Amino acid sequence: SDEDVRTDALNLLKTTSEPVPLGPLAQMAATDSNPDLRMEAMTLMADQLSAEERTKEDWAVAQASLSRSLSDPNRDVREQAEMLRSDLSQ
């Protein structure tokens, strides 16, 4: 529940070359109390989709999460979700 721990965990996940489970990132993108961490989780989730091992289910999780974030109470989170969705559809 500590924000510093969540931040550190997200930063560590960004440095790994292994695929990261998208479910927990989607959950963080939807529910974290810090909008910056919600945006970081969305970005990492989108970045993870470039891995060759990603399945259609992974893509569906990411797309659903980004769609939910379009109605986030924070304007910056909504804008980030829209940008990432646009990037993924290209």
CSV table of N, CA, C and O in Angstrom, one decimal:
chain,number,residue,atom,x,y,z
A,1,SER,N,0.8,-1.2,0.0
A,1,SER,CA,0.0,0.0,0.0
A,1,SER,C,0.9,1.3,0.0
A,1,SER,O,0.3,2.3,-0.2
A,2,ASP,N,2.2,1.1,0.3
A,2,ASP,CA,3.0,2.3,0.3
A,2,ASP,C,3.3,2.8,-1.1
A,2,ASP,O,3.8,2.0,-2.0
A,3,GLU,N,3.1,4.1,-1.4
A,3,GLU,CA,3.3,4.6,-2.7
A,3,GLU,C,4.8,4.5,-3.2
A,3,GLU,O,5.0,4.2,-4.3
A,4,ASP,N,5.7,4.7,-2.3
A,4,ASP,CA,7.2,4.5,-2.6
A,4,ASP,C,7.5,3.1,-3.1
A,4,ASP,O,8.2,2.9,-4.0
A,5,VAL,N,6.9,2.1,-2.4
A,5,VAL,CA,7.1,0.7,-2.8
A,5,VAL,C,6.5,0.5,-4.2
A,5,VAL,O,7.1,-0.2,-5.0
A,6,ARG,N,5.3,1.0,-4.4
A,6,ARG,CA,4.6,0.8,-5.7
A,6,ARG,C,5.5,1.5,-6.8
A,6,ARG,O,5.7,0.9,-7.9
A,7,THR,N,6.0,2.7,-6.5
A,7,THR,CA,6.8,3.4,-7.5
A,7,THR,C,8.1,2.6,-7.8
A,7,THR,O,8.5,2.4,-9.0
A,8,ASP,N,8.8,2.1,-6.7
A,8,ASP,CA,10.0,1.3,-6.9
A,8,ASP,C,9.7,0.0,-7.7
A,8,ASP,O,10.5,-0.4,-8.6
A,9,ALA,N,8.6,-0.7,-7.4
A,9,ALA,CA,8.2,-1.9,-8.1
A,9,ALA,C,8.0,-1.6,-9.6
A,9,ALA,O,8.5,-2.3,-10.5
A,10,LEU,N,7.3,-0.5,-9.9
A,10,LEU,CA,7.1,-0.2,-11.3
A,10,LEU,C,8.4,0.2,-12.0
A,10,LEU,O,8.6,-0.3,-13.2
A,11,ASN,N,9.2,0.9,-11.3
A,11,ASN,CA,10.5,1.2,-12.0
A,11,ASN,C,11.4,0.0,-12.2
A,11,ASN,O,12.1,-0.1,-13.2
A,12,LEU,N,11.3,-1.0,-11.3
A,12,LEU,CA,12.0,-2.3,-11.5
A,12,LEU,C,11.5,-3.0,-12.7
A,12,LEU,O,12.2,-3.6,-13.5
A,13,LEU,N,10.1,-3.0,-12.8
A,13,LEU,CA,9.5,-3.7,-13.9
A,13,LEU,C,9.9,-3.1,-15.3
A,13,LEU,O,10.0,-3.8,-16.3
A,14,LYS,N,10.1,-1.8,-15.3
A,14,LYS,CA,10.5,-1.1,-16.5
A,14,LYS,C,11.9,-1.6,-17.0
A,14,LYS,O,12.2,-1.5,-18.2
A,15,THR,N,12.7,-2.1,-16.1
A,15,THR,CA,14.1,-2.4,-16.4
A,15,THR,C,14.3,-3.9,-16.8
A,15,THR,O,15.3,-4.3,-17.3
A,16,THR,N,13.2,-4.7,-16.7
A,16,THR,CA,13.4,-6.1,-17.0
A,16,THR,C,13.2,-6.4,-18.5
A,16,THR,O,12.5,-5.6,-19.2
A,17,SER,N,13.9,-7.4,-19.0
A,17,SER,CA,13.7,-7.7,-20.4
A,17,SER,C,12.7,-8.9,-20.5
A,17,SER,O,12.4,-9.3,-21.6
A,18,GLU,N,12.2,-9.4,-19.4
A,18,GLU,CA,11.2,-10.4,-19.4
A,18,GLU,C,9.8,-9.8,-19.5
A,18,GLU,O,9.6,-8.7,-19.1
A,19,PRO,N,8.9,-10.6,-20.2
A,19,PRO,CA,7.5,-10.1,-20.2
A,19,PRO,C,6.9,-9.9,-18.8
A,19,PRO,O,7.1,-10.8,-18.0
A,20,VAL,N,6.2,-8.9,-18.6
A,20,VAL,CA,5.6,-8.6,-17.4
A,20,VAL,C,4.1,-8.9,-17.5
A,20,VAL,O,3.5,-8.6,-18.5
A,21,PRO,N,3.5,-9.5,-16.5
A,21,PRO,CA,2.1,-9.8,-16.5
A,21,PRO,C,1.2,-8.5,-16.6
A,21,PRO,O,1.5,-7.6,-15.9
A,22,LEU,N,0.3,-8.5,-17.6
A,22,LEU,CA,-0.4,-7.3,-17.9
A,22,LEU,C,-1.6,-7.1,-16.9
A,22,LEU,O,-2.0,-5.9,-16.7
A,23,GLY,N,-2.1,-8.1,-16.3
A,23,GLY,CA,-3.3,-8.0,-15.4
A,23,GLY,C,-3.0,-7.1,-14.3
A,23,GLY,O,-3.8,-6.1,-14.0
A,24,PRO,N,-1.9,-7.3,-13.5
A,24,PRO,CA,-1.6,-6.4,-12.4
A,24,PRO,C,-1.3,-4.9,-12.9
A,24,PRO,O,-1.7,-4.0,-12.2
A,25,LEU,N,-0.7,-4.7,-14.1
A,25,LEU,CA,-0.5,-3.4,-14.6
A,25,LEU,C,-1.9,-2.7,-14.9
A,25,LEU,O,-2.1,-1.6,-14.6
A,26,ALA,N,-2.8,-3.5,-15.5
A,26,ALA,CA,-4.1,-3.0,-15.8
A,26,ALA,C,-4.8,-2.6,-14.5
A,26,ALA,O,-5.5,-1.6,-14.5
A,27,GLN,N,-4.7,-3.4,-13.5
A,27,GLN,CA,-5.3,-3.1,-12.2
A,27,GLN,C,-4.8,-1.8,-11.6
A,27,GLN,O,-5.5,-1.0,-11.1
A,28,MET,N,-3.4,-1.7,-11.7
A,28,MET,CA,-2.8,-0.5,-11.2
A,28,MET,C,-3.2,0.7,-12.0
A,28,MET,O,-3.5,1.8,-11.4
A,29,ALA,N,-3.3,0.6,-13.3
A,29,ALA,CA,-3.7,1.7,-14.2
A,29,ALA,C,-5.2,2.1,-13.8
A,29,ALA,O,-5.5,3.3,-14.0
A,30,ALA,N,-6.0,1.2,-13.4
A,30,ALA,CA,-7.4,1.5,-13.0
A,30,ALA,C,-7.6,2.1,-11.6
A,30,ALA,O,-8.5,2.9,-11.4
A,31,THR,N,-6.8,1.6,-10.7
A,31,THR,CA,-7.1,1.8,-9.3
A,31,THR,C,-6.1,2.6,-8.4
A,31,THR,O,-6.4,3.0,-7.3
A,32,ASP,N,-4.9,2.8,-8.9
A,32,ASP,CA,-3.9,3.4,-8.0
A,32,ASP,C,-4.3,4.8,-7.7
A,32,ASP,O,-4.9,5.5,-8.5
A,33,SER,N,-4.1,5.2,-6.4
A,33,SER,CA,-4.5,6.5,-6.0
A,33,SER,C,-3.7,7.6,-6.6
A,33,SER,O,-4.1,8.8,-6.6
A,34,ASN,N,-2.5,7.3,-7.1
A,34,ASN,CA,-1.6,8.3,-7.7
A,34,ASN,C,-1.8,8.4,-9.2
A,34,ASN,O,-1.5,7.4,-9.9
A,35,PRO,N,-2.3,9.5,-9.8
A,35,PRO,CA,-2.5,9.5,-11.2
A,35,PRO,C,-1.2,9.3,-12.0
A,35,PRO,O,-1.2,8.7,-13.1
A,36,ASP,N,0.0,9.7,-11.5
A,36,ASP,CA,1.2,9.5,-12.2
A,36,ASP,C,1.6,8.0,-12.3
A,36,ASP,O,2.0,7.6,-13.3
A,37,LEU,N,1.3,7.3,-11.2
A,37,LEU,CA,1.5,5.8,-11.3
A,37,LEU,C,0.5,5.2,-12.2
A,37,LEU,O,0.9,4.2,-12.9
A,38,ARG,N,-0.7,5.7,-12.3
A,38,ARG,CA,-1.7,5.1,-13.2
A,38,ARG,C,-1.2,5.3,-14.6
A,38,ARG,O,-1.2,4.4,-15.5
A,39,MET,N,-0.6,6.5,-14.9
A,39,MET,CA,-0.1,6.7,-16.3
A,39,MET,C,1.2,5.8,-16.5
A,39,MET,O,1.3,5.3,-17.6
A,40,GLU,N,2.0,5.7,-15.5
A,40,GLU,CA,3.2,4.9,-15.7
A,40,GLU,C,2.8,3.4,-16.0
A,40,GLU,O,3.4,2.7,-16.8
A,41,ALA,N,1.8,2.9,-15.3
A,41,ALA,CA,1.4,1.6,-15.5
A,41,ALA,C,0.8,1.4,-16.9
A,41,ALA,O,1.1,0.4,-17.5
A,42,MET,N,0.0,2.3,-17.3
A,42,MET,CA,-0.5,2.3,-18.7
A,42,MET,C,0.6,2.2,-19.7
A,42,MET,O,0.6,1.5,-20.7
A,43,THR,N,1.6,3.1,-19.6
A,43,THR,CA,2.7,3.2,-20.5
A,43,THR,C,3.5,1.9,-20.5
A,43,THR,O,3.8,1.4,-21.6
A,44,LEU,N,3.8,1.4,-19.4
A,44,LEU,CA,4.5,0.1,-19.3
A,44,LEU,C,3.7,-1.0,-19.9
A,44,LEU,O,4.3,-1.8,-20.7
A,45,MET,N,2.5,-1.0,-19.7
A,45,MET,CA,1.6,-2.1,-20.3
A,45,MET,C,1.6,-2.0,-21.8
A,45,MET,O,1.8,-3.0,-22.5
A,46,ALA,N,1.5,-0.8,-22.4
A,46,ALA,CA,1.6,-0.6,-23.8
A,46,ALA,C,3.0,-1.0,-24.3
A,46,ALA,O,3.1,-1.6,-25.4
A,47,ASP,N,4.0,-0.6,-23.6
A,47,ASP,CA,5.4,-1.0,-24.1
A,47,ASP,C,5.6,-2.5,-24.1
A,47,ASP,O,6.2,-3.0,-25.0
A,48,GLN,N,4.9,-3.2,-23.2
A,48,GLN,CA,5.1,-4.6,-23.1
A,48,GLN,C,4.5,-5.3,-24.3
A,48,GLN,O,4.8,-6.4,-24.6
A,49,LEU,N,3.5,-4.7,-25.0
A,49,LEU,CA,2.9,-5.3,-26.1
A,49,LEU,C,3.8,-5.5,-27.3
A,49,LEU,O,3.5,-6.3,-28.2
A,50,SER,N,4.9,-4.9,-27.3
A,50,SER,CA,5.9,-5.1,-28.4
A,50,SER,C,6.6,-6.4,-28.3
A,50,SER,O,7.2,-6.8,-29.3
A,51,ALA,N,6.5,-7.1,-27.2
A,51,ALA,CA,7.2,-8.4,-27.1
A,51,ALA,C,6.5,-9.4,-28.0
A,51,ALA,O,5.3,-9.4,-28.1
A,52,GLU,N,7.3,-10.2,-28.6
A,52,GLU,CA,6.8,-11.2,-29.5
A,52,GLU,C,5.9,-12.2,-28.8
A,52,GLU,O,5.0,-12.8,-29.5
A,53,GLU,N,6.1,-12.5,-27.5
A,53,GLU,CA,5.3,-13.5,-26.8
A,53,GLU,C,3.9,-13.1,-26.5
A,53,GLU,O,3.2,-13.9,-25.9
A,54,ARG,N,3.5,-11.9,-26.8
A,54,ARG,CA,2.2,-11.4,-26.3
A,54,ARG,C,1.1,-12.0,-27.1
A,54,ARG,O,1.2,-12.2,-28.3
A,55,THR,N,0.1,-12.4,-26.4
A,55,THR,CA,-1.1,-13.1,-27.0
A,55,THR,C,-2.2,-12.1,-27.3
A,55,THR,O,-2.2,-10.9,-26.9
A,56,LYS,N,-3.2,-12.6,-28.0
A,56,LYS,CA,-4.4,-11.8,-28.3
A,56,LYS,C,-5.1,-11.4,-27.0
A,56,LYS,O,-5.6,-10.3,-26.9
A,57,GLU,N,-5.0,-12.3,-26.0
A,57,GLU,CA,-5.6,-11.9,-24.7
A,57,GLU,C,-4.8,-10.8,-24.0
A,57,GLU,O,-5.5,-9.9,-23.4
A,58,ASP,N,-3.5,-10.8,-24.2
A,58,ASP,CA,-2.7,-9.6,-23.6
A,58,ASP,C,-3.2,-8.3,-24.3
A,58,ASP,O,-3.3,-7.3,-23.6
A,59,TRP,N,-3.3,-8.4,-25.6
A,59,TRP,CA,-3.7,-7.2,-26.3
A,59,TRP,C,-5.1,-6.7,-25.8
A,59,TRP,O,-5.4,-5.5,-25.7
A,60,ALA,N,-6.0,-7.7,-25.6
A,60,ALA,CA,-7.4,-7.4,-25.2
A,60,ALA,C,-7.3,-6.7,-23.8
A,60,ALA,O,-8.1,-5.8,-23.5
A,61,VAL,N,-6.5,-7.3,-22.9
A,61,VAL,CA,-6.4,-6.7,-21.5
A,61,VAL,C,-5.9,-5.3,-21.6
A,61,VAL,O,-6.5,-4.4,-21.0
A,62,ALA,N,-4.9,-5.0,-22.4
A,62,ALA,CA,-4.4,-3.7,-22.6
A,62,ALA,C,-5.4,-2.7,-23.2
A,62,ALA,O,-5.6,-1.6,-22.7
A,63,GLN,N,-6.0,-3.1,-24.2
A,63,GLN,CA,-7.0,-2.3,-24.9
A,63,GLN,C,-8.2,-2.0,-23.9
A,63,GLN,O,-8.6,-0.8,-23.8
A,64,ALA,N,-8.7,-3.0,-23.2
A,64,ALA,CA,-9.7,-2.7,-22.2
A,64,ALA,C,-9.3,-1.8,-21.1
A,64,ALA,O,-10.1,-0.9,-20.7
A,65,SER,N,-8.1,-2.0,-20.7
A,65,SER,CA,-7.6,-1.1,-19.6
A,65,SER,C,-7.5,0.4,-20.1
A,65,SER,O,-7.9,1.3,-19.4
A,66,LEU,N,-7.0,0.5,-21.3
A,66,LEU,CA,-6.8,1.9,-21.8
A,66,LEU,C,-8.2,2.5,-22.1
A,66,LEU,O,-8.4,3.7,-21.8
A,67,SER,N,-9.1,1.7,-22.5
A,67,SER,CA,-10.5,2.2,-22.7
A,67,SER,C,-11.1,2.7,-21.4
A,67,SER,O,-11.8,3.7,-21.4
A,68,ARG,N,-10.9,1.9,-20.3
A,68,ARG,CA,-11.4,2.3,-19.0
A,68,ARG,C,-10.8,3.6,-18.6
A,68,ARG,O,-11.4,4.5,-18.0
A,69,SER,N,-9.5,3.8,-18.9
A,69,SER,CA,-8.8,5.0,-18.5
A,69,SER,C,-9.2,6.2,-19.2
A,69,SER,O,-8.9,7.3,-18.8
A,70,LEU,N,-10.0,6.1,-20.3
A,70,LEU,CA,-10.5,7.2,-21.0
A,70,LEU,C,-11.5,8.0,-20.2
A,70,LEU,O,-11.8,9.1,-20.4
A,71,SER,N,-12.1,7.3,-19.1
A,71,SER,CA,-13.0,8.0,-18.2
A,71,SER,C,-12.4,8.2,-16.9
A,71,SER,O,-13.2,8.5,-15.9
A,72,ASP,N,-11.1,8.2,-16.7
A,72,ASP,CA,-10.4,8.5,-15.5
A,72,ASP,C,-10.8,9.9,-15.0
A,72,ASP,O,-10.9,10.8,-15.9
A,73,PRO,N,-10.9,10.1,-13.7
A,73,PRO,CA,-11.2,11.5,-13.2
A,73,PRO,C,-10.1,12.5,-13.5
A,73,PRO,O,-10.3,13.7,-13.6
A,74,ASN,N,-8.9,12.0,-13.8
A,74,ASN,CA,-7.7,12.9,-14.0
A,74,ASN,C,-7.6,13.1,-15.5
A,74,ASN,O,-7.4,12.2,-16.3
A,75,ARG,N,-7.5,14.4,-15.9
A,75,ARG,CA,-7.4,14.7,-17.3
A,75,ARG,C,-6.1,14.2,-18.0
A,75,ARG,O,-6.1,13.7,-19.1
A,76,ASP,N,-5.0,14.3,-17.3
A,76,ASP,CA,-3.7,13.8,-17.8
A,76,ASP,C,-3.8,12.3,-18.1
A,76,ASP,O,-3.2,11.8,-19.0
A,77,VAL,N,-4.4,11.6,-17.2
A,77,VAL,CA,-4.6,10.1,-17.3
A,77,VAL,C,-5.4,9.8,-18.6
A,77,VAL,O,-5.0,9.0,-19.4
A,78,ARG,N,-6.5,10.6,-18.8
A,78,ARG,CA,-7.3,10.4,-19.9
A,78,ARG,C,-6.6,10.7,-21.2
A,78,ARG,O,-6.7,9.9,-22.2
A,79,GLU,N,-5.8,11.8,-21.2
A,79,GLU,CA,-5.0,12.1,-22.4
A,79,GLU,C,-3.9,11.1,-22.7
A,79,GLU,O,-3.7,10.7,-23.9
A,80,GLN,N,-3.3,10.6,-21.7
A,80,GLN,CA,-2.3,9.5,-21.8
A,80,GLN,C,-2.9,8.2,-22.4
A,80,GLN,O,-2.4,7.6,-23.3
A,81,ALA,N,-4.1,7.9,-21.9
A,81,ALA,CA,-4.8,6.7,-22.4
A,81,ALA,C,-5.1,6.9,-23.9
A,81,ALA,O,-5.0,5.9,-24.7
A,82,GLU,N,-5.6,8.0,-24.3
A,82,GLU,CA,-6.0,8.3,-25.7
A,82,GLU,C,-4.7,8.2,-26.6
A,82,GLU,O,-4.8,7.6,-27.6
A,83,MET,N,-3.6,8.8,-26.1
A,83,MET,CA,-2.4,8.7,-26.9
A,83,MET,C,-1.9,7.3,-27.1
A,83,MET,O,-1.6,6.9,-28.2
A,84,LEU,N,-1.9,6.5,-26.0
A,84,LEU,CA,-1.4,5.1,-26.1
A,84,LEU,C,-2.4,4.3,-26.9
A,84,LEU,O,-1.9,3.5,-27.7
A,85,ARG,N,-3.7,4.5,-26.8
A,85,ARG,CA,-4.6,3.7,-27.7
A,85,ARG,C,-4.3,4.0,-29.1
A,85,ARG,O,-4.4,3.2,-30.0
A,86,SER,N,-4.1,5.3,-29.4
A,86,SER,CA,-3.8,5.7,-30.8
A,86,SER,C,-2.5,5.1,-31.3
A,86,SER,O,-2.5,4.5,-32.4
A,87,ASP,N,-1.5,5.1,-30.5
A,87,ASP,CA,-0.2,4.5,-30.9
A,87,ASP,C,-0.4,3.0,-31.1
A,87,ASP,O,0.2,2.4,-32.0
A,88,LEU,N,-1.2,2.3,-30.3
A,88,LEU,CA,-1.3,0.8,-30.4
A,88,LEU,C,-2.1,0.5,-31.7
A,88,LEU,O,-2.0,-0.6,-32.2
A,89,SER,N,-3.0,1.3,-32.1
A,89,SER,CA,-3.8,1.0,-33.3
A,89,SER,C,-3.1,1.3,-34.6
A,89,SER,O,-3.6,1.0,-35.6
A,90,GLN,N,-1.9,1.8,-34.5
A,90,GLN,CA,-1.2,2.1,-35.8
A,90,GLN,C,-0.4,0.9,-36.2
A,90,GLN,O,0.1,0.1,-35.5
